[in-house]
Amino acid sequence: MDSRLVARVFRRLLSHRTCSKRRFYETQPLRIPFVPLRRYQKASSEGNRPSKPQATAMWQQRSDIMPLDKSEDFAKYPMVTANMLRPRKDRPKRVKMLTRDFIEDSLYNPNYGYFSKQAVIFNPGEPFEFNRIQDELDFQKILGQRYTEFEDRLDDKEFNETRQLWHTPTELFRPYYGEAMARYLVTNYMLAHHPFTDLTIYELGAGNGTLMLNILDYIRDIHPDVYERTRYKIIEISSALAALQSSQLTASAASRGHAGHVEIINKSIFTWDIYVGAPCYFIALEVFDNFAHDSIRYDPFTEQPHQGVVLIDDEGEFYEFYTKDIDPVADRFLRVRHAACSKPFRHPLSSSRLIRKLKSRLPFAPNLTVPEYIPTRLMQFFDTLRDYFPLHQLVTSDFNELPGRIPGYSSPVVQTRYQRRTVPVTTPFVQQGYFDIIFPVDFPVMEDIYSAITGKLTRVMSHREFLQRWAYTEETKTTSGENPMLSWYKNASTMLSVN
């Protein structure tokens, strides 16, 4: 579909009463794929205001489509952070911010953020009876029917053309996926901590609360003695999802029995300030892929890094700048990665210096390398684990690769959903709150940085390998012998830490 037509559709769309009244400004061409949306198998002060732009310290990235020169605006607009924008009900204008703050504000702002206001997690209803399903194609057909029925019910209550709907393995393969997690947790607890301490489980970003219920159901039914000592605590940044998780606990007599074992804490993990000195298990499934990243480009001649800054003008347009002044968080990440990583990793400077220089001398060549997206928020999460959960054991699963990423190294998929169709775009600088921004996780780099910060040993395995070890895979096998729980999410990995 022509990108101008798509832009017009979104400008009209975002003027509806159910959406923001602010206009949507296209910064890059849009593409409409012919595939359904799926979750991929998915405090600072204001800066100084110099009187004129400093050409030696700030670059406006050249591109195929030359942007307007916004250097004067860059010099006079204040620098803001995602934390400073949290009280705002309207999307900001006439400001600038680091890329990671723009992404965090887009996804998590409590008044217009994607997860706060837009995201809906698919609930398939009754668990799939895989042993009665013919094969994976039959499963996909049944899944598509349930998707349609689920969204039809939502539209009967409130029609929404821009509903952001996606699914997780926890929902598709319940209760079997959650039971596999429960077996891992109980087995390790019995070996390392029982009967000296309680089984304390923290889950970061619990979605619909399905994993919580599946784990607690399994422990109650199979290990009643352990269940009496089980404490399940959810840390949830979204007030809407926290309320949904609370409602799950009262949805049935079986779930109401868990109420005394569950605590739902509605706050960001990055504002956590409670010291937990006892051993605990910390679950983070499909969470790291939505942590904010910084954008770094390098000078092809000097190899000096430049940090991305987003300018939002008085019309709500986005402009990307790069500055030589690397902030302490990004600078620390680059230093920790350089010191901690035991194996080579891909980044813009991994190619030959001679080739980079030759390319940079070509007509209309960019003045900086392609961007590298670095997971600075993930590093800060590891700091929180080290400082406040010193005896934790981490259980995390996420995507190691994603199809359809925007240009760059470790770059994200950026997409929205309109009239039940996926709309991917080629930049993260789009209307805040209406687009999911999903990053792949570089597990070898993450493993080394996690170990360097926390001092813990780790093991990384594939999604399939973890489930073959801990799930009863016969329960998700179709009559043809295919097993969707094992064959889906081939691009996901699991990392486990050990004390």
Short mmCIF file of C-alpha atoms in Angstrom, two decimals:
data_model
loop_
_atom_site.label_atom_id
_atom_site.label_comp_id
_atom_site.label_asym_id
_atom_site.label_seq_id
_atom_site.Cartn_x
_atom_site.Cartn_y
_atom_site.Cartn_z
CA MET A 1 0.00 0.00 0.00
CA ASP A 2 1.32 3.48 -0.84
CA SER A 3 2.95 5.11 2.19
CA ARG A 4 1.23 8.46 1.56
CA LEU A 5 -2.15 6.74 1.68
CA VAL A 6 -1.19 5.00 4.92
CA ALA A 7 -0.10 8.33 6.39
CA ARG A 8 -3.44 9.89 5.49
CA VAL A 9 -5.27 6.97 7.08
CA PHE A 10 -3.37 7.40 10.32
CA ARG A 11 -3.83 11.16 10.41
CA ARG A 12 -7.57 10.60 10.09
CA LEU A 13 -7.48 7.70 12.52
CA LEU A 14 -5.76 9.61 15.28
CA SER A 15 -8.28 12.42 15.08
CA HIS A 16 -11.11 10.09 16.18
CA ARG A 17 -12.59 10.51 19.62
CA THR A 18 -11.27 7.11 20.70
CA CYS A 19 -7.70 8.14 19.89
CA SER A 20 -5.42 11.08 20.47
CA LYS A 21 -6.58 14.34 18.95
CA ARG A 22 -2.98 15.14 18.11
CA ARG A 23 -1.92 14.53 14.59
CA PHE A 24 0.30 11.64 13.57
CA TYR A 25 3.39 12.70 11.68
CA GLU A 26 5.05 10.22 9.39
CA THR A 27 8.85 10.31 9.71
CA GLN A 28 9.57 7.32 7.48
CA PRO A 29 7.59 5.42 4.82
CA LEU A 30 5.13 2.85 6.15
CA ARG A 31 4.52 -0.65 4.80
CA ILE A 32 1.42 -2.80 5.15
CA PRO A 33 2.18 -6.53 5.33
CA PHE A 34 -0.29 -9.21 4.39
CA VAL A 35 0.14 -11.11 7.65
CA PRO A 36 -1.76 -11.04 10.95
CA LEU A 37 -0.24 -9.34 13.96
CA ARG A 38 1.47 -11.65 16.38
CA ARG A 39 3.79 -11.23 19.27
CA TYR A 40 6.93 -12.54 17.67
CA GLN A 41 7.73 -16.18 18.40
CA LYS A 42 7.53 -11.48 20.43
CA ALA A 43 15.53 11.76 37.39
CA SER A 44 17.26 14.29 35.60
CA SER A 45 17.28 18.08 35.36
CA GLU A 46 16.72 20.19 32.27
CA GLY A 47 19.78 20.78 30.15
CA ASN A 48 21.41 24.13 29.51
CA ARG A 49 20.17 26.31 26.68
CA PRO A 50 23.17 27.53 24.65
CA SER A 51 22.66 30.61 22.52
CA LYS A 52 23.66 28.83 19.31
CA PRO A 53 24.22 25.23 18.22
CA GLN A 54 27.65 23.76 18.79
CA ALA A 55 28.66 22.19 15.50
CA THR A 56 31.54 20.29 17.07
CA ALA A 57 29.34 18.54 19.62
CA MET A 58 26.08 17.87 17.74
CA TRP A 59 25.30 16.20 14.42
CA GLN A 60 22.00 16.05 12.57
CA GLN A 61 22.14 12.72 10.79
CA ARG A 62 22.17 12.91 6.98
CA SER A 63 19.79 10.54 5.24
CA ASP A 64 18.30 9.86 1.82
CA ILE A 65 15.50 12.29 2.67
CA MET A 66 17.19 15.47 3.88
CA PRO A 67 15.39 16.75 7.00
CA LEU A 68 14.84 20.38 7.84
CA ASP A 69 17.69 22.03 9.69
CA LYS A 70 16.54 22.11 13.30
CA SER A 71 19.88 23.10 14.85
CA GLU A 72 18.53 26.30 16.38
CA ASP A 73 15.62 24.46 17.95
CA PHE A 74 18.00 21.80 19.24
CA ALA A 75 20.04 24.50 20.99
CA LYS A 76 17.07 26.17 22.70
CA TYR A 77 14.69 23.30 23.51
CA PRO A 78 15.01 21.85 27.05
CA MET A 79 16.25 18.32 27.61
CA VAL A 80 13.62 16.17 29.36
CA THR A 81 13.47 12.57 30.59
CA ALA A 82 10.75 9.92 30.66
CA ASN A 83 10.43 10.41 34.43
CA MET A 84 9.81 14.13 33.95
CA LEU A 85 7.05 13.35 31.44
CA ARG A 86 5.18 10.80 33.57
CA PRO A 87 2.75 13.38 35.09
CA ARG A 88 1.90 14.78 31.65
CA LYS A 89 -1.43 13.89 30.07
CA ASP A 90 -0.45 15.23 26.64
CA ARG A 91 2.41 14.22 24.40
CA PRO A 92 5.26 16.73 24.67
CA LYS A 93 6.32 19.35 22.12
CA ARG A 94 9.25 21.74 21.89
CA VAL A 95 11.54 19.40 23.84
CA LYS A 96 14.42 17.02 23.23
CA MET A 97 15.27 13.76 24.95
CA LEU A 98 17.58 10.76 24.68
CA THR A 99 16.37 7.90 22.51
CA ARG A 100 15.90 5.66 25.56
CA ASP A 101 13.69 8.29 27.22
CA PHE A 102 11.58 8.65 24.08
CA ILE A 103 11.10 4.86 23.88
CA GLU A 104 10.29 4.55 27.58
CA ASP A 105 7.83 7.43 27.40
CA SER A 106 6.19 5.91 24.32
CA LEU A 107 5.75 2.51 25.93
CA TYR A 108 5.19 3.24 29.62
CA ASN A 109 3.89 6.77 30.15
CA PRO A 110 0.88 6.23 32.48
CA ASN A 111 -1.36 8.62 30.52
CA TYR A 112 -0.65 7.76 26.87
CA GLY A 113 1.91 4.93 26.84
CA TYR A 114 1.45 1.77 24.78
CA PHE A 115 1.28 -0.65 27.72
CA SER A 116 -0.68 1.75 29.89
CA LYS A 117 -3.47 2.54 27.43
CA GLN A 118 -3.32 0.45 24.25
CA ALA A 119 -2.04 -3.10 24.74
CA VAL A 120 -4.47 -6.03 25.05
CA ILE A 121 -3.16 -9.55 25.61
CA PHE A 122 -5.05 -12.29 23.80
CA ASN A 123 -6.91 -14.78 25.98
CA PRO A 124 -7.87 -17.89 23.98
CA GLY A 125 -10.50 -19.06 26.47
CA GLU A 126 -10.42 -22.76 27.29
CA PRO A 127 -7.00 -24.43 26.92
CA PHE A 128 -6.37 -26.00 23.53
CA GLU A 129 -6.80 -29.77 23.42
CA PHE A 130 -3.67 -30.46 21.41
CA ASN A 131 -4.10 -34.24 21.44
CA ARG A 132 -7.33 -33.75 19.43
CA ILE A 133 -5.83 -31.29 16.95
CA GLN A 134 -4.65 -32.80 13.68
CA ASP A 135 -1.43 -30.83 13.09
CA GLU A 136 0.13 -27.37 13.32
CA LEU A 137 -1.88 -26.05 10.38
CA ASP A 138 -5.06 -27.14 12.10
CA PHE A 139 -3.86 -25.45 15.30
CA GLN A 140 -3.19 -22.21 13.42
CA LYS A 141 -6.69 -22.36 11.94
CA ILE A 142 -8.30 -22.87 15.36
CA LEU A 143 -6.12 -20.13 16.83
CA GLY A 144 -7.22 -17.72 14.08
CA GLN A 145 -10.88 -18.50 14.80
CA ARG A 146 -10.40 -17.84 18.52
CA TYR A 147 -8.57 -14.61 17.74
CA THR A 148 -11.52 -13.42 15.66
CA GLU A 149 -14.06 -14.46 18.31
CA PHE A 150 -12.04 -12.78 21.06
CA GLU A 151 -11.81 -9.49 19.20
CA ASP A 152 -15.44 -9.64 18.10
CA ARG A 153 -16.46 -9.81 21.78
CA LEU A 154 -14.27 -6.80 22.55
CA ASP A 155 -15.77 -4.84 19.66
CA ASP A 156 -19.28 -5.67 20.88
CA LYS A 157 -18.39 -3.84 24.09
CA GLU A 158 -16.38 -1.01 22.50
CA PHE A 159 -15.37 -0.78 18.87
CA ASN A 160 -11.71 0.11 18.42
CA GLU A 161 -9.89 0.21 15.07
CA THR A 162 -6.50 0.63 16.77
CA ARG A 163 -6.68 -2.15 19.34
CA GLN A 164 -3.16 -3.45 20.01
CA LEU A 165 -3.63 -7.20 20.45
CA TRP A 166 -0.87 -9.80 20.81
CA HIS A 167 -0.25 -13.17 22.40
CA THR A 168 2.37 -14.93 24.50
CA PRO A 169 3.42 -18.58 24.88
CA THR A 170 1.95 -18.52 28.38
CA GLU A 171 -1.53 -17.89 26.93
CA LEU A 172 -1.27 -20.18 23.90
CA PHE A 173 0.07 -23.19 25.79
CA ARG A 174 -1.57 -22.84 29.15
CA PRO A 175 -1.44 -24.47 31.56
CA TYR A 176 1.44 -26.58 30.22
CA TYR A 177 3.94 -23.74 29.76
CA GLY A 178 3.32 -22.39 33.26
CA GLU A 179 3.53 -25.89 34.73
CA ALA A 180 6.99 -26.30 33.17
CA MET A 181 8.09 -23.10 34.92
CA ALA A 182 6.59 -24.38 38.17
CA ARG A 183 8.50 -27.68 37.95
CA TYR A 184 11.74 -25.81 37.45
CA LEU A 185 11.06 -23.51 40.40
CA VAL A 186 9.94 -26.22 42.83
CA THR A 187 12.77 -28.59 41.92
CA ASN A 188 15.43 -25.94 42.48
CA TYR A 189 13.75 -24.70 45.65
CA MET A 190 13.64 -28.21 47.10
CA LEU A 191 17.31 -28.77 46.28
CA ALA A 192 18.63 -25.42 47.53
CA HIS A 193 16.32 -23.79 50.08
CA HIS A 194 13.68 -26.15 51.49
CA PRO A 195 12.83 -26.25 54.40
CA PHE A 196 14.89 -23.29 55.55
CA THR A 197 13.13 -20.48 53.68
CA ASP A 198 9.83 -19.83 51.91
CA LEU A 199 9.46 -20.19 48.15
CA THR A 200 9.32 -16.53 47.13
CA ILE A 201 8.64 -15.77 43.48
CA TYR A 202 8.75 -12.34 41.85
CA GLU A 203 7.31 -11.91 38.38
CA LEU A 204 8.06 -8.77 36.40
CA GLY A 205 5.31 -7.71 33.99
CA ALA A 206 2.74 -10.46 34.52
CA GLY A 207 0.37 -9.62 31.66
CA ASN A 208 -3.06 -11.20 32.23
CA GLY A 209 -1.81 -13.00 35.35
CA THR A 210 -2.07 -16.39 33.64
CA LEU A 211 1.45 -17.57 34.49
CA MET A 212 0.84 -16.73 38.14
CA LEU A 213 -2.32 -18.84 38.25
CA ASN A 214 -0.78 -21.76 36.35
CA ILE A 215 2.26 -21.88 38.66
CA LEU A 216 0.22 -21.61 41.84
CA ASP A 217 -2.34 -24.18 40.65
CA TYR A 218 0.44 -26.67 39.95
CA ILE A 219 2.21 -26.14 43.28
CA ARG A 220 -1.07 -26.38 45.22
CA ASP A 221 -2.11 -29.60 43.47
CA ILE A 222 1.24 -31.41 43.29
CA HIS A 223 3.25 -29.98 46.21
CA PRO A 224 0.75 -28.85 48.88
CA ASP A 225 3.47 -28.64 51.54
CA VAL A 226 5.48 -26.25 49.37
CA TYR A 227 2.33 -24.32 48.48
CA GLU A 228 1.82 -23.38 52.13
CA ARG A 229 5.20 -21.64 52.02
CA THR A 230 4.82 -20.04 48.58
CA ARG A 231 4.71 -16.27 48.19
CA TYR A 232 4.07 -14.87 44.70
CA LYS A 233 4.73 -11.18 44.10
CA ILE A 234 4.03 -9.38 40.84
CA ILE A 235 5.81 -6.13 39.96
CA GLU A 236 3.65 -4.40 37.35
CA ILE A 237 4.21 -0.90 35.95
CA SER A 238 0.81 -0.72 34.20
CA SER A 239 -2.12 0.17 36.46
CA ALA A 240 -4.55 -1.35 33.95
CA LEU A 241 -2.73 -4.68 33.88
CA ALA A 242 -2.31 -4.66 37.67
CA ALA A 243 -6.08 -4.29 38.00
CA LEU A 244 -6.60 -7.13 35.51
CA GLN A 245 -4.27 -9.38 37.48
CA SER A 246 -6.17 -8.60 40.68
CA SER A 247 -9.46 -9.47 38.98
CA GLN A 248 -8.02 -12.82 37.91
CA LEU A 249 -7.63 -13.74 41.57
CA THR A 250 -11.37 -13.35 42.14
CA ALA A 251 -12.57 -14.87 38.84
CA SER A 252 -13.23 -18.34 40.27
CA ALA A 253 -13.28 -20.25 43.52
CA ALA A 254 -9.98 -21.93 42.60
CA SER A 255 -8.20 -18.65 41.94
CA ARG A 256 -9.67 -16.97 45.04
CA GLY A 257 -7.85 -19.56 47.10
CA HIS A 258 -4.53 -18.06 45.96
CA ALA A 259 -5.30 -14.58 47.24
CA GLY A 260 -3.43 -15.09 50.50
CA HIS A 261 -0.29 -16.09 48.59
CA VAL A 262 -0.21 -13.21 46.10
CA GLU A 263 0.85 -9.58 46.28
CA ILE A 264 0.54 -7.26 43.27
CA ILE A 265 2.89 -4.27 43.44
CA ASN A 266 1.95 -1.53 40.96
CA LYS A 267 5.25 0.25 40.36
CA SER A 268 8.23 0.35 38.03
CA ILE A 269 11.11 -1.96 38.81
CA PHE A 270 13.37 1.02 38.16
CA THR A 271 11.98 2.83 41.21
CA TRP A 272 12.29 -0.23 43.46
CA ASP A 273 13.63 0.67 46.92
CA ILE A 274 12.90 -2.37 49.15
CA TYR A 275 15.79 -4.63 50.12
CA VAL A 276 14.96 -8.35 49.80
CA GLY A 277 17.59 -10.29 51.68
CA ALA A 278 16.02 -13.75 51.45
CA PRO A 279 16.50 -16.14 48.52
CA CYS A 280 13.95 -15.62 45.76
CA TYR A 281 13.23 -16.47 42.14
CA PHE A 282 12.80 -13.60 39.70
CA ILE A 283 10.78 -14.33 36.52
CA ALA A 284 10.95 -12.02 33.51
CA LEU A 285 9.29 -13.49 30.41
CA GLU A 286 9.19 -11.37 27.24
CA VAL A 287 10.07 -8.29 29.27
CA PHE A 288 13.58 -7.37 28.18
CA ASP A 289 12.42 -6.93 24.56
CA ASN A 290 10.47 -3.83 25.62
CA PHE A 291 13.17 -2.27 27.78
CA ALA A 292 14.27 1.12 26.45
CA HIS A 293 17.51 1.27 24.46
CA ASP A 294 19.90 4.07 23.58
CA SER A 295 20.86 4.72 19.97
CA ILE A 296 24.57 5.04 19.23
CA ARG A 297 26.23 5.91 15.92
CA TYR A 298 29.97 6.10 15.31
CA ASP A 299 32.18 8.42 13.31
CA PRO A 300 33.52 6.17 10.51
CA PHE A 301 36.93 7.90 10.64
CA THR A 302 37.61 8.44 14.36
CA GLU A 303 35.28 5.67 15.65
CA GLN A 304 34.02 8.10 18.29
CA PRO A 305 30.50 7.22 19.53
CA HIS A 306 27.64 9.70 19.24
CA GLN A 307 24.45 9.34 21.29
CA GLY A 308 20.99 9.73 19.80
CA VAL A 309 18.72 12.58 20.86
CA VAL A 310 15.16 13.07 19.62
CA LEU A 311 13.83 16.57 19.04
CA ILE A 312 10.06 17.15 19.00
CA ASP A 313 9.18 20.48 17.45
CA ASP A 314 6.13 22.68 17.99
CA GLU A 315 4.19 20.73 15.34
CA GLY A 316 4.91 17.35 16.93
CA GLU A 317 7.43 16.33 14.25
CA PHE A 318 10.40 14.16 15.25
CA TYR A 319 14.03 14.88 14.31
CA GLU A 320 17.01 12.73 15.19
CA PHE A 321 20.29 14.26 16.35
CA TYR A 322 23.54 12.73 17.56
CA THR A 323 25.88 14.28 20.09
CA LYS A 324 29.45 13.49 21.09
CA ASP A 325 28.49 14.10 24.73
CA ILE A 326 27.65 10.55 25.85
CA ASP A 327 25.58 10.51 29.03
CA PRO A 328 26.94 8.50 32.02
CA VAL A 329 24.49 5.60 31.60
CA ALA A 330 25.34 4.92 27.95
CA ASP A 331 29.03 5.51 28.60
CA ARG A 332 28.99 2.98 31.43
CA PHE A 333 27.24 0.39 29.26
CA LEU A 334 29.87 0.71 26.54
CA ARG A 335 32.66 0.35 29.12
CA VAL A 336 31.03 -2.62 30.89
CA ARG A 337 30.38 -4.39 27.60
CA HIS A 338 33.96 -3.86 26.47
CA ALA A 339 35.32 -5.25 29.74
CA ALA A 340 32.83 -8.07 30.29
CA CYS A 341 32.18 -9.67 26.90
CA SER A 342 34.27 -12.77 26.35
CA LYS A 343 33.33 -13.25 22.68
CA PRO A 344 33.19 -10.87 19.70
CA PHE A 345 29.82 -9.22 19.15
CA ARG A 346 28.34 -7.48 16.12
CA HIS A 347 28.29 -3.69 16.09
CA PRO A 348 28.86 -0.92 13.51
CA LEU A 349 32.64 -0.95 13.99
CA SER A 350 33.05 -4.71 13.55
CA SER A 351 33.63 -4.33 9.80
CA SER A 352 36.95 -3.33 8.22
CA ARG A 353 38.05 0.22 9.00
CA LEU A 354 39.27 0.66 5.42
CA ILE A 355 35.89 -0.38 3.98
CA ARG A 356 34.08 1.98 6.36
CA LYS A 357 36.26 4.88 5.29
CA LEU A 358 35.81 4.12 1.61
CA LYS A 359 32.01 3.93 1.99
CA SER A 360 31.92 7.18 3.92
CA ARG A 361 33.64 9.02 1.05
CA LEU A 362 30.99 8.07 -1.48
CA PRO A 363 28.60 10.83 -2.66
CA PHE A 364 25.67 11.33 -0.27
CA ALA A 365 27.16 8.84 2.20
CA PRO A 366 25.92 9.26 5.79
CA ASN A 367 28.21 11.22 8.07
CA LEU A 368 27.84 8.54 10.78
CA THR A 369 27.49 4.75 10.80
CA VAL A 370 24.14 3.00 11.01
CA PRO A 371 22.74 3.06 14.55
CA GLU A 372 23.44 0.51 17.23
CA TYR A 373 20.76 0.10 19.88
CA ILE A 374 22.27 -0.66 23.28
CA PRO A 375 20.15 -2.04 26.18
CA THR A 376 20.99 0.55 28.83
CA ARG A 377 17.75 -0.07 30.76
CA LEU A 378 18.55 -3.78 30.93
CA MET A 379 21.89 -2.93 32.53
CA GLN A 380 20.06 -0.80 35.10
CA PHE A 381 17.69 -3.70 35.78
CA PHE A 382 20.70 -5.88 36.60
CA ASP A 383 21.86 -3.13 38.97
CA THR A 384 18.49 -3.38 40.76
CA LEU A 385 18.80 -7.15 41.08
CA ARG A 386 22.31 -6.81 42.51
CA ASP A 387 21.43 -4.03 44.96
CA TYR A 388 17.98 -5.13 46.17
CA PHE A 389 17.72 -8.87 45.41
CA PRO A 390 21.24 -10.17 46.10
CA LEU A 391 20.13 -13.81 46.57
CA HIS A 392 17.85 -13.95 43.52
CA GLN A 393 17.84 -16.57 40.81
CA LEU A 394 16.79 -15.15 37.45
CA VAL A 395 14.47 -17.02 35.06
CA THR A 396 14.08 -15.12 31.81
CA SER A 397 12.96 -15.95 28.29
CA ASP A 398 12.95 -13.64 25.29
CA PHE A 399 13.52 -13.30 21.56
CA ASN A 400 17.08 -13.67 20.28
CA GLU A 401 16.09 -12.50 16.78
CA LEU A 402 13.12 -10.78 15.19
CA PRO A 403 12.01 -10.58 11.56
CA GLY A 404 11.23 -7.21 10.01
CA ARG A 405 13.54 -5.09 12.16
CA ILE A 406 14.30 -1.47 11.25
CA PRO A 407 17.84 -0.71 9.97
CA GLY A 408 20.67 -0.94 12.48
CA TYR A 409 22.42 -3.29 14.89
CA SER A 410 20.20 -4.88 17.58
CA SER A 411 17.44 -2.71 16.11
CA PRO A 412 13.77 -3.14 17.03
CA VAL A 413 10.62 -4.08 15.22
CA VAL A 414 8.25 -1.11 15.37
CA GLN A 415 4.63 -1.83 14.56
CA THR A 416 1.07 -0.89 15.28
CA ARG A 417 -2.28 -2.44 14.43
CA TYR A 418 -5.12 -0.88 12.45
CA GLN A 419 -8.38 -2.62 11.52
CA ARG A 420 -6.91 -5.95 12.71
CA ARG A 421 -3.90 -5.67 10.42
CA THR A 422 -0.24 -5.13 11.24
CA VAL A 423 1.36 -1.84 10.21
CA PRO A 424 5.16 -1.98 10.55
CA VAL A 425 7.21 1.19 10.23
CA THR A 426 10.91 1.86 9.73
CA THR A 427 11.65 4.19 12.65
CA PRO A 428 10.98 4.19 16.42
CA PHE A 429 10.13 7.90 16.29
CA VAL A 430 6.40 7.66 15.77
CA GLN A 431 3.23 8.68 17.62
CA GLN A 432 3.87 7.85 21.25
CA GLY A 433 1.68 5.10 22.66
CA TYR A 434 0.32 3.65 19.41
CA PHE A 435 3.32 1.51 18.43
CA ASP A 436 4.96 -1.50 20.02
CA ILE A 437 8.77 -1.23 20.01
CA ILE A 438 10.27 -4.72 20.33
CA PHE A 439 14.01 -5.38 20.56
CA PRO A 440 15.83 -8.69 20.09
CA VAL A 441 17.99 -9.75 23.02
CA ASP A 442 21.67 -10.50 22.37
CA PHE A 443 21.91 -13.36 24.85
CA PRO A 444 25.72 -13.83 24.79
CA VAL A 445 26.24 -10.13 25.52
CA MET A 446 23.45 -10.07 28.11
CA GLU A 447 24.85 -13.14 29.83
CA ASP A 448 28.31 -11.60 30.20
CA ILE A 449 27.01 -8.23 31.41
CA TYR A 450 24.62 -9.86 33.89
CA SER A 451 27.44 -12.00 35.32
CA ALA A 452 29.79 -8.99 35.53
CA ILE A 453 27.22 -6.90 37.44
CA THR A 454 25.68 -9.55 39.72
CA GLY A 455 28.56 -12.01 40.03
CA LYS A 456 26.25 -14.94 39.24
CA LEU A 457 26.76 -17.87 36.91
CA THR A 458 24.27 -18.44 34.11
CA ARG A 459 23.11 -20.95 31.56
CA VAL A 460 21.44 -20.11 28.25
CA MET A 461 19.35 -22.63 26.33
CA SER A 462 16.76 -22.54 23.59
CA HIS A 463 13.04 -22.25 24.28
CA ARG A 464 12.66 -25.81 22.99
CA GLU A 465 15.44 -27.21 25.15
CA PHE A 466 13.99 -25.70 28.32
CA LEU A 467 10.54 -27.14 27.62
CA GLN A 468 11.87 -30.57 26.66
CA ARG A 469 13.52 -30.68 30.07
CA TRP A 470 10.71 -29.31 32.24
CA ALA A 471 7.38 -29.70 30.39
CA TYR A 472 5.26 -32.80 29.80
CA THR A 473 5.51 -32.43 26.05
CA GLU A 474 3.08 -35.27 25.34
CA GLU A 475 0.29 -32.93 26.45
CA THR A 476 0.93 -30.51 23.59
CA LYS A 477 1.51 -33.06 20.81
CA THR A 478 -0.98 -33.12 17.93
CA THR A 479 -2.30 -36.34 16.39
CA SER A 480 0.27 -36.02 13.58
CA GLY A 481 3.11 -35.98 16.11
CA GLU A 482 3.88 -32.27 15.65
CA ASN A 483 4.26 -30.22 18.81
CA PRO A 484 3.50 -26.49 18.50
CA MET A 485 4.81 -25.69 21.98
CA LEU A 486 8.24 -26.94 20.92
CA SER A 487 8.30 -25.84 17.29
CA TRP A 488 6.89 -22.35 17.77
CA TYR A 489 9.10 -19.60 19.21
CA LYS A 490 12.25 -20.99 17.61
CA ASN A 491 13.74 -17.53 17.88
CA ALA A 492 13.42 -17.47 21.69
CA SER A 493 16.02 -18.36 24.31
CA THR A 494 15.94 -18.91 28.05
CA MET A 495 18.57 -17.76 30.54
CA LEU A 496 18.77 -19.17 34.06
CA SER A 497 21.05 -17.99 36.84
CA VAL A 498 22.46 -20.09 39.63
CA ASN A 499 23.84 -19.15 43.04
#
